[in-house]
Amino acid sequence: MSRNKLYILLAIACLVGYSWLFFNYRSGAETDPDGPGVCLIKEVTHIPCPSCGSTRSAISLLHGNMTDALYWNPIGFLLGIILVVVPLWLLFDVVLKKDTFFRFYKKSETTLEQKKVAVPLIILVLANWIWNIFKAL
Amino acid sequence: MEAQKVDMFIMMNSKFFEGHHLSQIRERLLAMDESKWGILQTLQFKDPTTILIVSILAGSLGVDRFLIGDTGLGVGKLLTCGGLGIWYIVDWFLIMDATREKNLAKLQMVLY
């Protein structure tokens, strides 16, 4: 993937992410976990997927409820950090015509493909998934 | 390289590449040194149909993207429930071409 393609894709993803958060913030999804969902796994099998609850987590973060955010889904923290950092980093790169983020992306891809990094992360995601199923999100 | 060998390679592996790339691949292979034939034979390509099945079954976990080597996009898909379910469906239509692109990139590593 080229630099520009990645940047456009990420910019669109961040835009969609922020609109999704805004939409859910307005409709109070935090208090209504049984509202209409977009997660196909949950809609079809009634079993939550590893990232179910991260919207509720991010909205709890916006309200400043750290413990609630952690309870709903720890992935929400990660998404929150990405949503803050990535647009700023992209803006920095685009304005200064650099490719620091692109190189970081490529480097982290090769890091993630190493077994000693990938296996613990897969175990973490699986553990989070099992926790999600127990919480019945 | 001999035209017979090249045509055999193209016949066996045409489904792994996009149609409009095949003639270019053929020309490149014909111009290639004979000594690389061995390496060429050991290359393992990803089957676009298999990846499409994975994409339909486990696409919202990003497994399809991980399999073809797009680790970054795979993580993105995993963390966002398959991009709020939209990317999951869009990828049913994109993943086969993406797989063929990755196969071409793999072949190019040997060709150049």
GROMACS .gro file of C-alpha atoms in nm:
model
  249
    1MET     CA    1   0.000   0.000   0.000
    2SER     CA    2   0.127   0.348  -0.087
    3ARG     CA    3   0.161   0.635   0.160
    4ASN     CA    4  -0.125   0.841   0.018
    5LYS     CA    5  -0.365   0.545   0.003
    6LEU     CA    6  -0.296   0.461   0.369
    7TYR     CA    7  -0.339   0.824   0.478
    8ILE     CA    8  -0.670   0.862   0.293
    9LEU     CA    9  -0.796   0.532   0.435
   10LEU     CA   10  -0.699   0.630   0.790
   11ALA     CA   11  -0.846   0.979   0.754
   12ILE     CA   12  -1.178   0.829   0.642
   13ALA     CA   13  -1.161   0.572   0.926
   14CYS     CA   14  -1.103   0.847   1.186
   15LEU     CA   15  -1.386   1.055   1.040
   16VAL     CA   16  -1.624   0.759   1.055
   17GLY     CA   17  -1.501   0.681   1.407
   18TYR     CA   18  -1.568   1.034   1.531
   19SER     CA   19  -1.913   1.048   1.366
   20TRP     CA   20  -1.999   0.707   1.515
   21LEU     CA   21  -1.892   0.829   1.860
   22PHE     CA   22  -2.088   1.154   1.819
   23PHE     CA   23  -2.399   0.966   1.705
   24ASN     CA   24  -2.377   0.727   2.002
   25TYR     CA   25  -2.291   1.005   2.247
   26ARG     CA   26  -2.606   1.192   2.144
   27SER     CA   27  -2.832   0.887   2.158
   28GLY     CA   28  -2.692   0.774   2.495
   29ALA     CA   29  -2.574   0.428   2.389
   30GLU     CA   30  -2.385   0.400   2.718
   31THR     CA   31  -2.705   0.342   2.908
   32ASP     CA   32  -2.871   0.127   2.643
   33PRO     CA   33  -2.655  -0.175   2.564
   34ASP     CA   34  -2.938  -0.355   2.384
   35GLY     CA   35  -2.982  -0.090   2.119
   36PRO     CA   36  -2.935  -0.163   1.749
   37GLY     CA   37  -2.582  -0.290   1.687
   38VAL     CA   38  -2.358  -0.313   1.385
   39CYS     CA   39  -2.161  -0.617   1.505
   40LEU     CA   40  -2.258  -0.898   1.268
   41ILE     CA   41  -2.122  -1.171   1.497
   42LYS     CA   42  -2.342  -1.052   1.783
   43GLU     CA   43  -2.649  -1.002   1.566
   44VAL     CA   44  -2.621  -1.351   1.416
   45THR     CA   45  -2.495  -1.567   1.703
   46HIS     CA   46  -2.585  -1.354   2.009
   47ILE     CA   47  -2.225  -1.402   2.124
   48PRO     CA   48  -2.021  -1.080   2.158
   49CYS     CA   49  -1.708  -1.040   1.945
   50PRO     CA   50  -1.367  -0.940   2.088
   51SER     CA   51  -1.426  -0.570   2.026
   52CYS     CA   52  -1.792  -0.551   2.134
   53GLY     CA   53  -1.837  -0.284   2.399
   54SER     CA   54  -1.558  -0.059   2.276
   55THR     CA   55  -1.808   0.212   2.175
   56ARG     CA   56  -1.952   0.209   2.527
   57SER     CA   57  -1.596   0.210   2.661
   58ALA     CA   58  -1.498   0.512   2.450
   59ILE     CA   59  -1.811   0.701   2.557
   60SER     CA   60  -1.736   0.622   2.923
   61LEU     CA   61  -1.390   0.765   2.858
   62LEU     CA   62  -1.550   1.084   2.723
   63HIS     CA   63  -1.749   1.106   3.047
   64GLY     CA   64  -1.429   1.045   3.245
   65ASN     CA   65  -1.536   0.712   3.392
   66MET     CA   66  -1.210   0.518   3.375
   67THR     CA   67  -1.336   0.209   3.563
   68ASP     CA   68  -1.650   0.185   3.346
   69ALA     CA   69  -1.435   0.218   3.034
   70LEU     CA   70  -1.212  -0.064   3.155
   71TYR     CA   71  -1.515  -0.280   3.239
   72TRP     CA   72  -1.688  -0.237   2.901
   73ASN     CA   73  -1.378  -0.317   2.696
   74PRO     CA   74  -1.007  -0.234   2.741
   75ILE     CA   75  -0.983  -0.202   2.360
   76GLY     CA   76  -1.173   0.127   2.403
   77PHE     CA   77  -0.859   0.284   2.556
   78LEU     CA   78  -0.654   0.173   2.254
   79LEU     CA   79  -0.914   0.311   2.011
   80GLY     CA   80  -0.930   0.636   2.209
   81ILE     CA   81  -0.553   0.681   2.186
   82ILE     CA   82  -0.558   0.598   1.812
   83LEU     CA   83  -0.842   0.847   1.749
   84VAL     CA   84  -0.645   1.124   1.920
   85VAL     CA   85  -0.295   1.048   1.793
   86VAL     CA   86  -0.353   0.938   1.431
   87PRO     CA   87  -0.529   1.254   1.298
   88LEU     CA   88  -0.262   1.478   1.456
   89TRP     CA   89   0.020   1.263   1.320
   90LEU     CA   90  -0.140   1.254   0.972
   91LEU     CA   91  -0.183   1.631   0.976
   92PHE     CA   92   0.180   1.674   1.078
   93ASP     CA   93   0.296   1.448   0.792
   94VAL     CA   94   0.070   1.605   0.530
   95VAL     CA   95   0.160   1.963   0.623
   96LEU     CA   96   0.535   1.898   0.635
   97LYS     CA   97   0.522   1.656   0.336
   98LYS     CA   98   0.691   1.378   0.533
   99ASP     CA   99   0.623   1.005   0.567
  100THR     CA  100   0.709   0.944   0.934
  101PHE     CA  101   0.372   0.777   1.005
  102PHE     CA  102   0.396   0.556   0.697
  103ARG     CA  103   0.739   0.431   0.804
  104PHE     CA  104   0.612   0.373   1.158
  105TYR     CA  105   0.317   0.174   1.015
  106LYS     CA  106   0.545  -0.045   0.803
  107LYS     CA  107   0.783  -0.103   1.095
  108SER     CA  108   0.505  -0.195   1.338
  109GLU     CA  109   0.363  -0.435   1.077
  110THR     CA  110   0.689  -0.629   1.065
  111THR     CA  111   0.714  -0.618   1.446
  112LEU     CA  112   0.362  -0.757   1.484
  113GLU     CA  113   0.441  -1.044   1.247
  114GLN     CA  114   0.713  -1.176   1.480
  115LYS     CA  115   0.598  -1.479   1.676
  116LYS     CA  116   0.714  -1.351   2.016
  117VAL     CA  117   0.499  -1.040   1.970
  118ALA     CA  118   0.205  -1.197   1.789
  119VAL     CA  119   0.140  -1.490   2.024
  120PRO     CA  120   0.101  -1.286   2.349
  121LEU     CA  121  -0.123  -1.037   2.165
  122ILE     CA  122  -0.343  -1.317   2.026
  123ILE     CA  123  -0.372  -1.463   2.379
  124LEU     CA  124  -0.467  -1.117   2.513
  125VAL     CA  125  -0.738  -1.075   2.248
  126LEU     CA  126  -0.872  -1.425   2.318
  127ALA     CA  127  -0.874  -1.358   2.694
  128ASN     CA  128  -1.061  -1.033   2.631
  129TRP     CA  129  -1.308  -1.221   2.412
  130ILE     CA  130  -1.374  -1.480   2.684
  131TRP     CA  131  -1.423  -1.198   2.936
  132ASN     CA  132  -1.667  -1.032   2.692
  133ILE     CA  133  -1.868  -1.354   2.664
  134PHE     CA  134  -1.882  -1.386   3.045
  135LYS     CA  135  -1.995  -1.024   3.078
  136ALA     CA  136  -2.261  -1.095   2.810
  137LEU     CA  137  -2.211  -0.753   2.649
  138MET     CA  138   1.390  -1.892  -1.983
  139GLU     CA  139   1.233  -2.148  -2.215
  140ALA     CA  140   0.888  -2.057  -2.344
  141GLN     CA  141   0.759  -2.405  -2.259
  142LYS     CA  142   0.849  -2.372  -1.890
  143VAL     CA  143   0.705  -2.021  -1.872
  144ASP     CA  144   0.378  -2.131  -2.029
  145MET     CA  145   0.359  -2.420  -1.785
  146PHE     CA  146   0.410  -2.180  -1.493
  147ILE     CA  147   0.144  -1.944  -1.628
  148MET     CA  148  -0.102  -2.230  -1.681
  149MET     CA  149  -0.056  -2.363  -1.328
  150ASN     CA  150  -0.061  -2.026  -1.153
  151SER     CA  151  -0.287  -1.803  -1.362
  152LYS     CA  152  -0.563  -1.802  -1.098
  153PHE     CA  153  -0.328  -1.639  -0.846
  154PHE     CA  154  -0.280  -1.324  -1.055
  155GLU     CA  155  -0.495  -1.060  -1.218
  156GLY     CA  156  -0.566  -1.119  -1.586
  157HIS     CA  157  -0.415  -0.795  -1.708
  158HIS     CA  158  -0.085  -0.874  -1.533
  159LEU     CA  159  -0.039  -1.216  -1.696
  160SER     CA  160   0.114  -1.097  -2.025
  161GLN     CA  161   0.358  -0.877  -1.836
  162ILE     CA  162   0.452  -1.166  -1.604
  163ARG     CA  163   0.506  -1.390  -1.910
  164GLU     CA  164   0.742  -1.138  -2.071
  165ARG     CA  165   0.936  -1.097  -1.747
  166LEU     CA  166   0.970  -1.472  -1.701
  167LEU     CA  167   1.093  -1.518  -2.059
  168ALA     CA  168   1.364  -1.261  -1.997
  169MET     CA  169   1.454  -1.417  -1.661
  170ASP     CA  170   1.768  -1.620  -1.599
  171GLU     CA  171   1.730  -2.000  -1.605
  172SER     CA  172   1.889  -2.032  -1.259
  173LYS     CA  173   1.585  -1.874  -1.088
  174TRP     CA  174   1.347  -2.148  -1.206
  175GLY     CA  175   1.411  -2.347  -0.888
  176ILE     CA  176   1.320  -2.059  -0.658
  177LEU     CA  177   1.016  -1.982  -0.873
  178GLN     CA  178   0.890  -2.337  -0.827
  179THR     CA  179   0.908  -2.314  -0.447
  180LEU     CA  180   0.696  -1.996  -0.422
  181GLN     CA  181   0.368  -2.047  -0.238
  182PHE     CA  182   0.082  -1.824  -0.346
  183LYS     CA  183  -0.240  -1.755  -0.158
  184ASP     CA  184  -0.556  -1.880  -0.327
  185PRO     CA  185  -0.803  -1.588  -0.369
  186THR     CA  186  -1.104  -1.821  -0.333
  187THR     CA  187  -0.981  -1.961   0.000
  188ILE     CA  188  -0.922  -1.609   0.129
  189LEU     CA  189  -1.273  -1.510   0.018
  190ILE     CA  190  -1.420  -1.798   0.221
  191VAL     CA  191  -1.215  -1.690   0.524
  192SER     CA  192  -1.332  -1.332   0.466
  193ILE     CA  193  -1.698  -1.438   0.471
  194LEU     CA  194  -1.658  -1.660   0.779
  195ALA     CA  195  -1.412  -1.466   0.995
  196GLY     CA  196  -1.380  -1.131   0.820
  197SER     CA  197  -1.502  -0.922   1.111
  198LEU     CA  198  -1.205  -1.047   1.313
  199GLY     CA  199  -0.969  -0.939   1.034
  200VAL     CA  200  -0.841  -1.294   0.977
  201ASP     CA  201  -0.851  -1.253   0.597
  202ARG     CA  202  -0.627  -0.946   0.611
  203PHE     CA  203  -0.384  -1.116   0.849
  204LEU     CA  204  -0.361  -1.417   0.613
  205ILE     CA  205  -0.260  -1.218   0.306
  206GLY     CA  206  -0.003  -1.023   0.509
  207ASP     CA  207  -0.186  -0.692   0.562
  208THR     CA  208  -0.123  -0.703   0.937
  209GLY     CA  209  -0.195  -0.334   0.998
  210LEU     CA  210  -0.533  -0.347   0.826
  211GLY     CA  211  -0.608  -0.676   1.003
  212VAL     CA  212  -0.556  -0.515   1.343
  213GLY     CA  213  -0.776  -0.225   1.233
  214LYS     CA  214  -1.052  -0.463   1.132
  215LEU     CA  215  -1.022  -0.668   1.453
  216LEU     CA  216  -1.038  -0.366   1.684
  217THR     CA  217  -1.340  -0.206   1.515
  218CYS     CA  218  -1.571  -0.509   1.477
  219GLY     CA  219  -1.485  -0.531   1.106
  220GLY     CA  220  -1.503  -0.155   1.058
  221LEU     CA  221  -1.853  -0.131   1.214
  222GLY     CA  222  -1.960  -0.416   0.986
  223ILE     CA  223  -1.924  -0.202   0.674
  224TRP     CA  224  -1.562  -0.280   0.593
  225TYR     CA  225  -1.642  -0.648   0.659
  226ILE     CA  226  -1.891  -0.650   0.371
  227VAL     CA  227  -1.685  -0.423   0.144
  228ASP     CA  228  -1.392  -0.662   0.184
  229TRP     CA  229  -1.592  -0.952   0.036
  230PHE     CA  230  -1.555  -0.764  -0.294
  231LEU     CA  231  -1.200  -0.632  -0.245
  232ILE     CA  232  -1.020  -0.923  -0.084
  233MET     CA  233  -0.973  -1.139  -0.397
  234ASP     CA  234  -0.800  -0.858  -0.587
  235ALA     CA  235  -0.598  -0.768  -0.277
  236THR     CA  236  -0.480  -1.131  -0.256
  237ARG     CA  237  -0.378  -1.127  -0.623
  238GLU     CA  238  -0.187  -0.802  -0.567
  239LYS     CA  239  -0.001  -0.961  -0.275
  240ASN     CA  240   0.082  -1.266  -0.491
  241LEU     CA  241   0.223  -1.038  -0.759
  242ALA     CA  242   0.435  -0.858  -0.500
  243LYS     CA  243   0.569  -1.196  -0.387
  244LEU     CA  244   0.655  -1.294  -0.744
  245GLN     CA  245   0.823  -0.959  -0.803
  246MET     CA  246   1.056  -1.028  -0.509
  247VAL     CA  247   1.199  -1.316  -0.716
  248LEU     CA  248   1.183  -1.144  -1.054
  249TYR     CA  249   1.383  -0.836  -0.959
   0.00000   0.00000   0.00000
